[in-house]
XYZ file of N, CA and C in Angstrom:
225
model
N 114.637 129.204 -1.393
C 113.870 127.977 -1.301
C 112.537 128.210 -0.610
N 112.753 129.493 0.048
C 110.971 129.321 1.176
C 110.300 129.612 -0.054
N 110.524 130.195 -1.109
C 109.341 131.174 -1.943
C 108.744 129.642 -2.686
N 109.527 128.866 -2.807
C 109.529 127.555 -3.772
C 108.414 127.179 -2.704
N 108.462 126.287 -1.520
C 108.082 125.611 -0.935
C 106.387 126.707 -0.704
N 106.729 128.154 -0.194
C 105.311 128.378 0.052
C 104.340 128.279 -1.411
N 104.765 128.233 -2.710
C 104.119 128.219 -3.386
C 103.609 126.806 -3.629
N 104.406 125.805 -3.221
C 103.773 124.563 -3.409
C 102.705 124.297 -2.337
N 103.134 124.899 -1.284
C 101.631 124.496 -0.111
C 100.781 125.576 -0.299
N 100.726 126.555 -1.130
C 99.735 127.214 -1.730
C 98.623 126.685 -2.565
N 99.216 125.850 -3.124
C 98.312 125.352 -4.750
C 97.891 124.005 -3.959
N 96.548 123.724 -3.641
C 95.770 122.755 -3.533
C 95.793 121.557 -4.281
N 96.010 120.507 -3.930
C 96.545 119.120 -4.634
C 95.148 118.814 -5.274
N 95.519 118.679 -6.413
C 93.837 118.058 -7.537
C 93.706 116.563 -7.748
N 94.361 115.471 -7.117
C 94.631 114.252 -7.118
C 94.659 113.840 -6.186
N 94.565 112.979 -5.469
C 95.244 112.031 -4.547
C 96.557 111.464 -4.671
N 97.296 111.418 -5.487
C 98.701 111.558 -5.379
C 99.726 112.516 -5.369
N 98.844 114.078 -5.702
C 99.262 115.019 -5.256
C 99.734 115.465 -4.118
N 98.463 115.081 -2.961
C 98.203 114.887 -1.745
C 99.121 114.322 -1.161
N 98.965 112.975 -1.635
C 100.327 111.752 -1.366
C 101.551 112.473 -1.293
N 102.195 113.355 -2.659
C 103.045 113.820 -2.450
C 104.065 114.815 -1.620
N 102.546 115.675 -1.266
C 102.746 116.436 -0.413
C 103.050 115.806 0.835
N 102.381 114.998 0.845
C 102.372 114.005 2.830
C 103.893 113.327 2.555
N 104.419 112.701 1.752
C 105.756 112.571 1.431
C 106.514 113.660 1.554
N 106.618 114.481 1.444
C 107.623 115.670 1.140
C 107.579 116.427 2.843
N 106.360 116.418 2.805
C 106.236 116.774 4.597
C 107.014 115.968 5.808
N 107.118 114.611 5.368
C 107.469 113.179 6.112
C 108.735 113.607 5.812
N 109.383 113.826 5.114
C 110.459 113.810 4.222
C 111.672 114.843 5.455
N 111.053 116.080 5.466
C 111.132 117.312 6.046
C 111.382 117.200 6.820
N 110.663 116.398 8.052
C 110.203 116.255 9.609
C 111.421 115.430 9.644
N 111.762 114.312 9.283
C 112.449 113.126 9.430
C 113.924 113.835 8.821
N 114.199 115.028 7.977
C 115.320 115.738 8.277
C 115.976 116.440 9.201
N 115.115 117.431 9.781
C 114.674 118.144 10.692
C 115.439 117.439 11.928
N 114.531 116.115 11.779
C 114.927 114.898 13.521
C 116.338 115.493 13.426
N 117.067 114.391 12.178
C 118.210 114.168 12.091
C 119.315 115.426 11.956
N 118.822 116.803 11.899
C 119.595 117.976 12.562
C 119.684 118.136 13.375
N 118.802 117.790 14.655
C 118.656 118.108 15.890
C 119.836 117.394 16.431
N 119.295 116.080 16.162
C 120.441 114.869 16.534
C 121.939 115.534 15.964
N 122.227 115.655 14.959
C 123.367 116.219 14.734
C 123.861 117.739 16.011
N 122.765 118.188 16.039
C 123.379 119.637 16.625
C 123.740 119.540 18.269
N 122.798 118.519 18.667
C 122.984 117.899 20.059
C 124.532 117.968 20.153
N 124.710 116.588 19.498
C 126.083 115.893 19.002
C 127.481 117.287 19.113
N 127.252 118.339 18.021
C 127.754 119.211 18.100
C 127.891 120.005 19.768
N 126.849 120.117 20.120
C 126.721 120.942 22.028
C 127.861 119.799 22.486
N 127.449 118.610 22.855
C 128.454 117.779 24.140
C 129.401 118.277 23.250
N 129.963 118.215 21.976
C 131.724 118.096 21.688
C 132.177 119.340 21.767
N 131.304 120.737 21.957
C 131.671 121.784 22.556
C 131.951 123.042 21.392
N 130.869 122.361 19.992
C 130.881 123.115 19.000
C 129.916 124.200 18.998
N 129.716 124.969 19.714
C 128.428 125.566 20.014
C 128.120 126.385 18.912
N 129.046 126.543 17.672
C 128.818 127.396 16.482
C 127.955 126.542 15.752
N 128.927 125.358 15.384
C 128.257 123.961 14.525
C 126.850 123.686 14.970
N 126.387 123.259 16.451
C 125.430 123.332 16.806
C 124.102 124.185 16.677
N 124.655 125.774 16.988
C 123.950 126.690 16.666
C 123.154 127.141 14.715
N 124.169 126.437 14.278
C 123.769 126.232 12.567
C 122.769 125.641 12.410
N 123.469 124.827 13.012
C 122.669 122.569 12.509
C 120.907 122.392 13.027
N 120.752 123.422 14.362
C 119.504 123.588 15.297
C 118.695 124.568 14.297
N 119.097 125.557 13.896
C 118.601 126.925 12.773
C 118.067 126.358 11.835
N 118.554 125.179 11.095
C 118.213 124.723 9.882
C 117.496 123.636 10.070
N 117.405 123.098 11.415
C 116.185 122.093 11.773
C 115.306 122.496 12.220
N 115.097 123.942 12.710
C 113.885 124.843 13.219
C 113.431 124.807 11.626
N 114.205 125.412 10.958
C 113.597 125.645 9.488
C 113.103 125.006 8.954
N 113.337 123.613 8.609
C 112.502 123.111 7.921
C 111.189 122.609 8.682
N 111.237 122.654 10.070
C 110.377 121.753 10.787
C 109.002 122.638 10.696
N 109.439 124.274 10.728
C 108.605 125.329 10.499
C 107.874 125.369 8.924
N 108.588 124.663 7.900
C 108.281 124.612 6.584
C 107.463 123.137 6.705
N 107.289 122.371 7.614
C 106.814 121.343 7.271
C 105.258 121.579 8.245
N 105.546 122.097 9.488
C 104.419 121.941 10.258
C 103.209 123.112 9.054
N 103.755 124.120 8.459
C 103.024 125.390 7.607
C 102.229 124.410 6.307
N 103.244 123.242 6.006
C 102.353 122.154 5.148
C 101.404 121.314 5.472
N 101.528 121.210 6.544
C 100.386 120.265 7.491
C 99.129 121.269 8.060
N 99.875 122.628 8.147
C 98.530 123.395 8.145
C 97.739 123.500 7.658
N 98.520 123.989 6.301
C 97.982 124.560 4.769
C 96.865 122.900 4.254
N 97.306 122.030 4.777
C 96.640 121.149 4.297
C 95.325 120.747 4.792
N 95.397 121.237 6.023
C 94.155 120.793 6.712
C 92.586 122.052 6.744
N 93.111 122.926 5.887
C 91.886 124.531 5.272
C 91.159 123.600 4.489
């Protein structure tokens, strides 16, 4: 999936709803991201520190795939 995603914040939006889309998909990301954290928290107090340790990995990830879109966007 990264190769997918860096190629889409590669290619420069030729529209304004391109743009749009991208700022959607970024929003999209971030607001997943939250809701892993929150999950992995959840996981630490109940003493899942594996579950947790997943759930945090994959909300670093996308949050890292989303902030690289907000970069890429602002060149």
């Amino acid at each position: 999936m990264g190769t997918d995603v860096q190629r889409m914040t590669e290619q420069t939006p030729t529209s304004p709803s391109a743009a749009l889309s991208l700022l959607e998909l970024r929003r999209h990301l971030l607001r997943r991201a939250s809701a892993l954290s929150v999950r992995a928290q959840r996981c630490r107090h109940r003493g899942d520190g594996a579950g947790a340790a997943r759930l945090a990995s994959e909300a670093s990830r996308l949050a890292r795939i989303a902030k690289q879109m907000g970069d890429d966007n602002n060149d």
